Coordinates of C-alpha atoms in Angstrom, one line a residue:
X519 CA 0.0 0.0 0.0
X520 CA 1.2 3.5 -1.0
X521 CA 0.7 6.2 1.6
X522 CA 0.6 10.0 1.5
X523 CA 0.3 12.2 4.4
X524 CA -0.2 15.2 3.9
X525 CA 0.9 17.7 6.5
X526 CA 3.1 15.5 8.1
X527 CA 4.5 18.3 10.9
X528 CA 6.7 16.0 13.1
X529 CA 5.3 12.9 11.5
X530 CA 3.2 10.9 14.4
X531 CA 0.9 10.0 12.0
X532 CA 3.2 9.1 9.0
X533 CA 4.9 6.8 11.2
X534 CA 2.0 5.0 12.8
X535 CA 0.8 4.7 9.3
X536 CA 3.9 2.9 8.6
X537 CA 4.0 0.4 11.0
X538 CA 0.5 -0.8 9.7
X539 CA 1.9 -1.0 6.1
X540 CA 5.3 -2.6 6.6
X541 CA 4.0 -4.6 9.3
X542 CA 5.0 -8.3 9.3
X543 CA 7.5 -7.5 5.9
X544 CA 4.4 -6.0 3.5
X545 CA 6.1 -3.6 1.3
X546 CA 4.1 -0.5 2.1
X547 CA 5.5 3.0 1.4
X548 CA 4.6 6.4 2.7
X549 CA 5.2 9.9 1.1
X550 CA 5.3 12.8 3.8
X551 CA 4.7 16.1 2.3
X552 CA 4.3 19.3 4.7
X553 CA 5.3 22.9 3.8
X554 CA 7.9 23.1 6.9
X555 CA 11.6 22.0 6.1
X556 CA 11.8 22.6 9.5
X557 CA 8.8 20.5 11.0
X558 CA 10.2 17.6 8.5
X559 CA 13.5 17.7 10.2
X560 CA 12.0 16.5 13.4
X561 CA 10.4 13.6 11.7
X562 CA 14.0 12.2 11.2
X563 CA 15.2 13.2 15.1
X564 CA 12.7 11.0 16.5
X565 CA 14.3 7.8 15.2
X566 CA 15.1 5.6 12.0
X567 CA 12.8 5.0 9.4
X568 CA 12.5 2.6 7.0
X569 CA 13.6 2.7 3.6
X570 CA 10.4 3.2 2.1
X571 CA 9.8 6.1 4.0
X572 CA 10.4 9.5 2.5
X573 CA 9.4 13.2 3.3
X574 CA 9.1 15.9 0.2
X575 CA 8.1 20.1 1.1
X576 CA 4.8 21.0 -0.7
X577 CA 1.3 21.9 -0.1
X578 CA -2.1 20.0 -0.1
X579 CA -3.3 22.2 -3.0
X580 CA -0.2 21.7 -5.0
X581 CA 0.9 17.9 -4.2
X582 CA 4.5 17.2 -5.4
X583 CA 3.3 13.4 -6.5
X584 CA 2.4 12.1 -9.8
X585 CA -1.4 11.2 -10.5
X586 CA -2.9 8.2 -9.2
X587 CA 0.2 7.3 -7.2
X588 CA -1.4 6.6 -4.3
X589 CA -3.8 3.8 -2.3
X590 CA -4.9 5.9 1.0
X591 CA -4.5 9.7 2.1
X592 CA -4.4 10.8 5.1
X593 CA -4.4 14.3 7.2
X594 CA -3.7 14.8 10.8
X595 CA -4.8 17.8 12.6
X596 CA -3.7 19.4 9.4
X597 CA -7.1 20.7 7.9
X598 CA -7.3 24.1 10.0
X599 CA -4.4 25.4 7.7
X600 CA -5.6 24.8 4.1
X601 CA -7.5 27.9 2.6
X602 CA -9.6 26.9 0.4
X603 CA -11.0 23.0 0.3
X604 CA -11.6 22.2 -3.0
X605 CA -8.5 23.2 -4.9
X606 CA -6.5 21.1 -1.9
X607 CA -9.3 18.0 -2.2
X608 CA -9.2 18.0 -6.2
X609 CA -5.5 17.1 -5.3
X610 CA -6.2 14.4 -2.8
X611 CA -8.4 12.7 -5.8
X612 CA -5.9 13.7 -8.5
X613 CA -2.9 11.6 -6.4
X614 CA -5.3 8.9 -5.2
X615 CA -5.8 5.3 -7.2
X616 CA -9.6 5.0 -8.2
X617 CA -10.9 3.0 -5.3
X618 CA -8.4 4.8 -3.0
X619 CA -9.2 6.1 0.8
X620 CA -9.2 9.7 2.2
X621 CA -8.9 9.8 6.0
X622 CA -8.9 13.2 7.6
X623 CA -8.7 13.9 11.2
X624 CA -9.5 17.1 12.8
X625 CA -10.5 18.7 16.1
X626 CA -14.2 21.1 15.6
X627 CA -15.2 23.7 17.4
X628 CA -18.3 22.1 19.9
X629 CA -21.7 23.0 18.4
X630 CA -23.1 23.7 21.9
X631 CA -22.9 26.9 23.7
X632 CA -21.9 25.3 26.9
X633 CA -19.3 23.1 25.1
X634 CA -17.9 25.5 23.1
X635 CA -17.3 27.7 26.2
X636 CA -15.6 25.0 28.1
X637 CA -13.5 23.8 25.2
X638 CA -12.5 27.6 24.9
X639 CA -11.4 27.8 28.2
X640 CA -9.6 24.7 28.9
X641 CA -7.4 25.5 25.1
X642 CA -6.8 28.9 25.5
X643 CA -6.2 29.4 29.4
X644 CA -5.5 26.1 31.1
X645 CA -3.8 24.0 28.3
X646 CA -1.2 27.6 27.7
X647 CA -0.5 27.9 31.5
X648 CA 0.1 23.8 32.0
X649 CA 2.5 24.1 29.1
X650 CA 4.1 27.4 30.4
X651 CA 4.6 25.8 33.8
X652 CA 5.7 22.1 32.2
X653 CA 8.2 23.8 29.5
X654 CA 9.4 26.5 31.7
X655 CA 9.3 29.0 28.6
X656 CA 6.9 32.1 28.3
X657 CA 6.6 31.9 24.6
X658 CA 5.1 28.2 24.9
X659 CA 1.7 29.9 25.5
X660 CA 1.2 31.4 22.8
X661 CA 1.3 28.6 20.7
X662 CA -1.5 26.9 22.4
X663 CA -3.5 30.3 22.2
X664 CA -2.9 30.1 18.1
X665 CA -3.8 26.2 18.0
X666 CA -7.2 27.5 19.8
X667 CA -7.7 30.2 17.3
X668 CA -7.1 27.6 14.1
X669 CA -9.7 25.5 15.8
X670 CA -12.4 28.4 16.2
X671 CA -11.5 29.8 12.9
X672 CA -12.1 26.5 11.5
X673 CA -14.5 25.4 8.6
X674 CA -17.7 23.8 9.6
X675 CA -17.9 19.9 9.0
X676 CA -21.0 20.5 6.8
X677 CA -18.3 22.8 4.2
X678 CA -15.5 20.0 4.7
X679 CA -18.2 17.1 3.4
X680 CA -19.6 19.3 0.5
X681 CA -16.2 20.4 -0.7
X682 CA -15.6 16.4 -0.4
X683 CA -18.4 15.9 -2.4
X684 CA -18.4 18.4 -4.5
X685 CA -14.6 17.4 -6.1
X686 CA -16.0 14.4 -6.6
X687 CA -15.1 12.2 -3.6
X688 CA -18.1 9.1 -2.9
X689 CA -18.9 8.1 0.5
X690 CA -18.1 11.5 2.2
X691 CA -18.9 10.7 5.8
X692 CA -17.9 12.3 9.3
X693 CA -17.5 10.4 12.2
X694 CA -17.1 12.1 15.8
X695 CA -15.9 11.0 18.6
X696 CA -16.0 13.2 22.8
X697 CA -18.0 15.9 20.7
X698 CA -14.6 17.4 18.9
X699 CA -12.8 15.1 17.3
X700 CA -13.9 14.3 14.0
X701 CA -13.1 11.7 11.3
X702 CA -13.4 12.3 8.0
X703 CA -13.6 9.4 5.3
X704 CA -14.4 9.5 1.8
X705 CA -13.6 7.6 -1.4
X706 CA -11.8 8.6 -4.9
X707 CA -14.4 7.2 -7.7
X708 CA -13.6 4.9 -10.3
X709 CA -12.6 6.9 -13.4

């Protein structure tokens, strides 16, 4: 199985996904691809990789891969930074097999009042001053205040599945799990 992740960051995903499809000698591959040279580089500090493992700079809506290269897609906690869906989706189905699988994974802002509030809170005041108190650093607070404002700033789940669908992804779904975390799934079409 050939595997792209797209916004790789620091590559916990890319390197789960490997163990599943190089797991008992299967001769999986994955592609990382994430706009950060810098993010990338921590992919490698964190230990070998295998062989068929290998990390390219680019963008989702501008995927440095050729067409139909790939069997699954995926995106971790990755979706908050793309500005505008469909050109970035129309590449997902450009670089996926017919038949291949789109998984997407994002936190969403609560639709309750109540939730929202509390999920507000806890990100942008207690999450900051753990981390500040835990790293020692005052800068680390900040970061946790921008994560928060990616999250609120966020497109609905309602825009991610019609952009999905309307690129011409099948079986668009969402699956949610605690209220925020979301799973996205859908399907590149035969062509």
């Amino acid at each position: 199985m050939q595997v792209v992740d797209v916004g790789c960051g620091t590559g916990l995903l890319a390197r789960e996904a490997l163990a599943i499809v190089c797991a008992d000698g299967a001769q999986g591959s994955l592609v990382g691809v994430d706009p950060s040279p810098g993010m990338m580089a921590q992919v490698h500090a964190k230990g070998p990789l295998p062989a068929s493992a290998r990390f390219v700079e680019g963008r989702a809506e501008r995927l440095p891969l050729p067409d139909a290269s790939a069997d699954f897609l995926c995106m971790g906690y990755a979706l908050r930074h793309i500005d505008d869906l469909e050109p970035a989706f129309a590449e997902f189905l450009r670089v996926l097999r017919p038949g291949g699988r789109l998984l997407m994974l994002e936190i969403t802002r609560p639709e309750s009042r109540v939730g929202l509030a509390a999920l507000r809170l806890y990100m942008r005041f207690v999450v900051p001053l753990l981390a500040r108190v835990v790293a020692r650093r005052s800068d680390t607070p900040r970061l946790y205040r921008y994560y928060w404002d990616t999250v609120e700033a966020c497109v609905t789940p309602a825009e991610v599945l019609g952009a999905l669908r309307g690129t011409g992804f099948t079986a668009a779904q969402r699956h949610v799990e605690l209220r925020i975390f979301s799973e996205y799934t859908a399907v590149a079409p035969a062509r």
